[in-house]
Coordinates of N, CA and C in Angstrom, one line a residue:
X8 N -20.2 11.9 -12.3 CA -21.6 11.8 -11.7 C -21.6 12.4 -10.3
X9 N -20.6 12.4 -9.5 CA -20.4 12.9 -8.2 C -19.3 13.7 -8.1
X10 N -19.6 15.4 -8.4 CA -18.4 15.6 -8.8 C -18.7 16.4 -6.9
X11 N -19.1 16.5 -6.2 CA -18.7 17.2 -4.5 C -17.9 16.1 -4.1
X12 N -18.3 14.7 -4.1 CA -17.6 13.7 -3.8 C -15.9 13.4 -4.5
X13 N -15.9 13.5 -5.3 CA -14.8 13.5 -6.3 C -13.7 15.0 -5.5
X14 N -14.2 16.0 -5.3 CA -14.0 16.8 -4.4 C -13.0 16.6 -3.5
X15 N -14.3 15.9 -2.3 CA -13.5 15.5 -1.5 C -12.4 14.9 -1.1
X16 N -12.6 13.9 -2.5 CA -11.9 12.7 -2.2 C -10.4 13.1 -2.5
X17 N -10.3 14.3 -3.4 CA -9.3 15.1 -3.7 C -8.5 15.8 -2.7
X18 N -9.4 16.0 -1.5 CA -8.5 16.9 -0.1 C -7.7 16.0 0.4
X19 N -7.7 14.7 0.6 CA -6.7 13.9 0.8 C -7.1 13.9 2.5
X20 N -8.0 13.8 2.8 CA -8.8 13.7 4.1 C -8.6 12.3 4.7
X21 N -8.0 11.6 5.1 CA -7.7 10.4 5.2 C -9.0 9.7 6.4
X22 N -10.1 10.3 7.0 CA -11.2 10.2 7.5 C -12.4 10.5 6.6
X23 N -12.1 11.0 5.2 CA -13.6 11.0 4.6 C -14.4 9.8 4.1
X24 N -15.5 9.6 4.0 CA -15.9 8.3 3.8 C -16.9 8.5 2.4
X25 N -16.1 8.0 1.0 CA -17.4 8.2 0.1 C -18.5 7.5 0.2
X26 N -19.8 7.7 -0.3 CA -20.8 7.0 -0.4 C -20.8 5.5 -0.7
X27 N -20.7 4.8 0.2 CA -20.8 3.2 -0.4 C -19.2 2.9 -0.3
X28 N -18.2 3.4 0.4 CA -16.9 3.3 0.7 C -16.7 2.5 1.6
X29 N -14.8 3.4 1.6 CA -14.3 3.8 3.0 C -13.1 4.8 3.4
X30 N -13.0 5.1 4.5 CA -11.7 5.9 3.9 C -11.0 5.1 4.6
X31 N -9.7 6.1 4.0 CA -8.6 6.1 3.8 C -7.8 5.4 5.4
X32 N -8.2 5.7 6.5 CA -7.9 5.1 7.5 C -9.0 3.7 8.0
X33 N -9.9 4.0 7.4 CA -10.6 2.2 7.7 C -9.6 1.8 6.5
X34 N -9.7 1.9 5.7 CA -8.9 0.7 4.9 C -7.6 0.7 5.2
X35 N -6.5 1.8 5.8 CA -5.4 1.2 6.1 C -5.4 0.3 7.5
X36 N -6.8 0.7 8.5 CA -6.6 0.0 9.6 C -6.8 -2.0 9.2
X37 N -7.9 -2.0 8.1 CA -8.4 -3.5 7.3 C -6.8 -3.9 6.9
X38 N -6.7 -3.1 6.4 CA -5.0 -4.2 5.3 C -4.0 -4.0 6.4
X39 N -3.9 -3.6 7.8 CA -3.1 -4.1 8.9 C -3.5 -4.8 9.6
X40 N -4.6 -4.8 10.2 CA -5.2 -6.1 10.5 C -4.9 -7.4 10.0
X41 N -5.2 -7.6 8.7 CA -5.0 -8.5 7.6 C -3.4 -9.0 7.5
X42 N -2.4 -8.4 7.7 CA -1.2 -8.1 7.6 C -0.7 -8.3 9.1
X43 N -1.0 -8.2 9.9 CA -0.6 -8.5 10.9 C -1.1 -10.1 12.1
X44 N -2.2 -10.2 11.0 CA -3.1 -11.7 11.4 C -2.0 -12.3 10.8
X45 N -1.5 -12.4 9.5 CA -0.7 -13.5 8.6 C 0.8 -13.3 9.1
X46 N 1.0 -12.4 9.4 CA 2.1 -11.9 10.7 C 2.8 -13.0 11.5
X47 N 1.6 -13.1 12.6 CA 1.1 -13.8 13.5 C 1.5 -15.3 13.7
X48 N 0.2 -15.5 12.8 CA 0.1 -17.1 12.2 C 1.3 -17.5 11.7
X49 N 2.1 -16.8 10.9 CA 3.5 -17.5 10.4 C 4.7 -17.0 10.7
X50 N 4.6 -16.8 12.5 CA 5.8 -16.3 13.1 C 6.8 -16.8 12.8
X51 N 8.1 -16.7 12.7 CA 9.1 -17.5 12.3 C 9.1 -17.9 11.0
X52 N 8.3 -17.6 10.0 CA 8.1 -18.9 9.0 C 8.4 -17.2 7.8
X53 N 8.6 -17.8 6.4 CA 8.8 -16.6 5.3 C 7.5 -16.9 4.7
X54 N 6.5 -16.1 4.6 CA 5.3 -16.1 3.1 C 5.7 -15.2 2.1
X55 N 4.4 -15.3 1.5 CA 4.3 -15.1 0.3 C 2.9 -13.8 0.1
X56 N 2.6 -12.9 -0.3 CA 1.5 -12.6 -0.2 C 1.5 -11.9 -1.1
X57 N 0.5 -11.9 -2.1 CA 0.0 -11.1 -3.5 C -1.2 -10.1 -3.4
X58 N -0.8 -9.0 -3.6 CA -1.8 -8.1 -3.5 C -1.7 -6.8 -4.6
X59 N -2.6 -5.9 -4.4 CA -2.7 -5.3 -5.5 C -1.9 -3.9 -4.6
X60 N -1.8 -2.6 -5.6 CA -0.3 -1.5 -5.2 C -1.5 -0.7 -4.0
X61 N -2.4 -1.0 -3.9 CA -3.1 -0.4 -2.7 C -2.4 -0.7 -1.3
X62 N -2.6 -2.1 -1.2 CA -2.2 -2.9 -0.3 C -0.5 -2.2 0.3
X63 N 0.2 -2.7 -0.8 CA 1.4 -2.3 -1.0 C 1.8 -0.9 -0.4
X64 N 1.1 0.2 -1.0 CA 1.3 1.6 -0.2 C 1.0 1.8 1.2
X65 N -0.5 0.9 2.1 CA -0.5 1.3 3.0 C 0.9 0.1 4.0
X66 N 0.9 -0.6 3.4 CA 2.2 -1.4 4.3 C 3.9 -0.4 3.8
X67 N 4.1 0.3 3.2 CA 4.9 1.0 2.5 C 5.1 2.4 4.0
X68 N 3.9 2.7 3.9 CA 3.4 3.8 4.5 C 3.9 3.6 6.3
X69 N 3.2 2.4 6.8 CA 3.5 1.9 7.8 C 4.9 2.1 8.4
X70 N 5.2 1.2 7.1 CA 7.0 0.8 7.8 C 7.8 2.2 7.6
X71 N 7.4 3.0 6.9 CA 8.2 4.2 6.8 C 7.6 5.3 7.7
X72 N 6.0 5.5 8.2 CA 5.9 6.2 9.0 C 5.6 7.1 8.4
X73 N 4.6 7.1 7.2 CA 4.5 8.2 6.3 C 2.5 8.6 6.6
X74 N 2.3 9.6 6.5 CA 1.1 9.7 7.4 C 0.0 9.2 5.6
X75 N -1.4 9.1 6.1 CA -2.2 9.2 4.9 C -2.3 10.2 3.9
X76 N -2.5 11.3 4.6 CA -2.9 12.6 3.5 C -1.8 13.1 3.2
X77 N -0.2 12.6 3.0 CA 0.7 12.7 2.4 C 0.9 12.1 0.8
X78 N 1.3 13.2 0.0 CA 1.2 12.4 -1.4 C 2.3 11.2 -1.4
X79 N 1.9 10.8 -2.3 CA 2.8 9.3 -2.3 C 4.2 9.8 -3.1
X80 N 5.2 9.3 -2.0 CA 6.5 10.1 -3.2 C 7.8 8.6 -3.2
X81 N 7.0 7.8 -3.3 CA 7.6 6.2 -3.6 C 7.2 5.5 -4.8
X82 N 7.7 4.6 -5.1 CA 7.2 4.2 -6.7 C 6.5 2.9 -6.0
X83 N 5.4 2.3 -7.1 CA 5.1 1.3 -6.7 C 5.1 0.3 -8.5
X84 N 6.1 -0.1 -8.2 CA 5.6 -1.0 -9.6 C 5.3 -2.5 -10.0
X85 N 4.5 -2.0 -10.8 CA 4.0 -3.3 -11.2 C 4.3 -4.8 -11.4
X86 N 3.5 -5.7 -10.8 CA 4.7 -7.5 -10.6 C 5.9 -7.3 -9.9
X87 N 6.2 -6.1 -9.3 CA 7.8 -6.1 -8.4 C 7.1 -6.9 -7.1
X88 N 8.6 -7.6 -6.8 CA 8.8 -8.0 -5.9 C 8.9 -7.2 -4.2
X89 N 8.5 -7.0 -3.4 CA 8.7 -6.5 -2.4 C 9.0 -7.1 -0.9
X90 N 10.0 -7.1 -0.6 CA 10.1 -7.9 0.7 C 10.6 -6.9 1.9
X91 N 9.1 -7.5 3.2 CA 8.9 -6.2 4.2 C 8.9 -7.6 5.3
X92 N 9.1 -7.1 6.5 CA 9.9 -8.0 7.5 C 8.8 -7.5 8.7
X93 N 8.4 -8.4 9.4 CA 7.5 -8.3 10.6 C 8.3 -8.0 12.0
X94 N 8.7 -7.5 13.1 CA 9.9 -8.1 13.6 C 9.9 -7.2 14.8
X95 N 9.6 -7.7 16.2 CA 9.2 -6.6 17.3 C 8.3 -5.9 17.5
X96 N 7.1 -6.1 16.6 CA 5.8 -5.2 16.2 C 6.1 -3.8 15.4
X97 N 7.0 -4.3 14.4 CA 7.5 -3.1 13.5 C 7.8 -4.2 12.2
X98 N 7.1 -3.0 11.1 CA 7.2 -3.6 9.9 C 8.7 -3.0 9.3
X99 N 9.4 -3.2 8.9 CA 10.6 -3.1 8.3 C 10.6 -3.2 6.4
X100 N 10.9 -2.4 5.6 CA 11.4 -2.9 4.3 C 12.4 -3.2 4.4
X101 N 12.3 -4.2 3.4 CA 14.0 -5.0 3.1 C 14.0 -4.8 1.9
X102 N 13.6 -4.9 1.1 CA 13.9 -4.5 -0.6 C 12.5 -3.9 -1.0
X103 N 12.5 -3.0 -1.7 CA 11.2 -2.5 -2.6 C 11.4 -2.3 -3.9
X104 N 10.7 -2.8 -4.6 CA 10.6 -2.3 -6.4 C 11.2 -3.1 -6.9
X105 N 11.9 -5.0 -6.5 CA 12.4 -5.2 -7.4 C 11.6 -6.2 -8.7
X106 N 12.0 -5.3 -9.6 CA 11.8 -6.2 -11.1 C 12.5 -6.8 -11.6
X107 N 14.0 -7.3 -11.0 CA 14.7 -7.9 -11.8 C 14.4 -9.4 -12.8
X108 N 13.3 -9.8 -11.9 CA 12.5 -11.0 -12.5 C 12.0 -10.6 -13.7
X109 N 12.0 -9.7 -14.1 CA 11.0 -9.6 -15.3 C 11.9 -9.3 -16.5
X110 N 11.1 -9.8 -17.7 CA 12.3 -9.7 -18.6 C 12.1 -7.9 -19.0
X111 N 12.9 -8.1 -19.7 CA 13.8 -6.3 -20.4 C 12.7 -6.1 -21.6
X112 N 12.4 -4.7 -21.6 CA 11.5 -4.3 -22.6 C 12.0 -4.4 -23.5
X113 N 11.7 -5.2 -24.8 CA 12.4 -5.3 -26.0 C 12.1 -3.3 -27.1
X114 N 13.3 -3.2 -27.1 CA 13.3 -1.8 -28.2 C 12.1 -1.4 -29.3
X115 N 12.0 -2.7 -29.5 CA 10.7 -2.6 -30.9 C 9.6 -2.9 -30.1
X116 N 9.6 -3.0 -28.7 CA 7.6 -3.4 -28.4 C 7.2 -1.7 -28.4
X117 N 6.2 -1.4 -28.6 CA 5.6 -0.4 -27.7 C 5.4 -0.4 -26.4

């Protein structure tokens, strides 16, 4: 239905704003705010936080220093576990992608 928009959204503009959006840098600046409030509040302490692989890439992005309108060349999968460290006003990865929690795809599933 909006195919200029769809367009855009394609140049990888990390300032474009679709209609009824946001881009790409309001919403990474929202999920570090967010991320750095819960930060904060549980200095010293270990959480927990569940989010969906959005979330995940721009804190991904952060700690590695990878700009927006860079394609993504990290995996992000699904139910993995990720543990990222707060520490001097630098986010750090400590482990990414693990699924070892999950059980083994059985041969016969699809």
């Amino acid at each position: 239905d909006f195919p200029a928009e769809y367009e855009r959204f394609h140049t990888r503009d990390p300032d474009y704003v679709p209609p009824g959006g946001e881009s790409a840098t309001q919403f990474r600046d929202r999920v570090m705010a967010a991320l750095e409030s819960i930060a904060a509040e549980a200095a010293g302490k270990r959480v927990a936080v569940v989010t969906h692989g959005g979330v995940l890439g721009i804190a991904y992005r952060q700690a590695m220093d990878i700009p927006l309108e860079a394609r993504r060349g990290y995996s992000l999968a699904n139910a993995s576990l990720n543990h990222i460290r707060y520490a001097a006003g630098r986010w750090l990865i400590e482990a990414w992608g693990d699924v070892a929690h999950l059980p083994a795809e059985s041969p016969d599933e699809p």
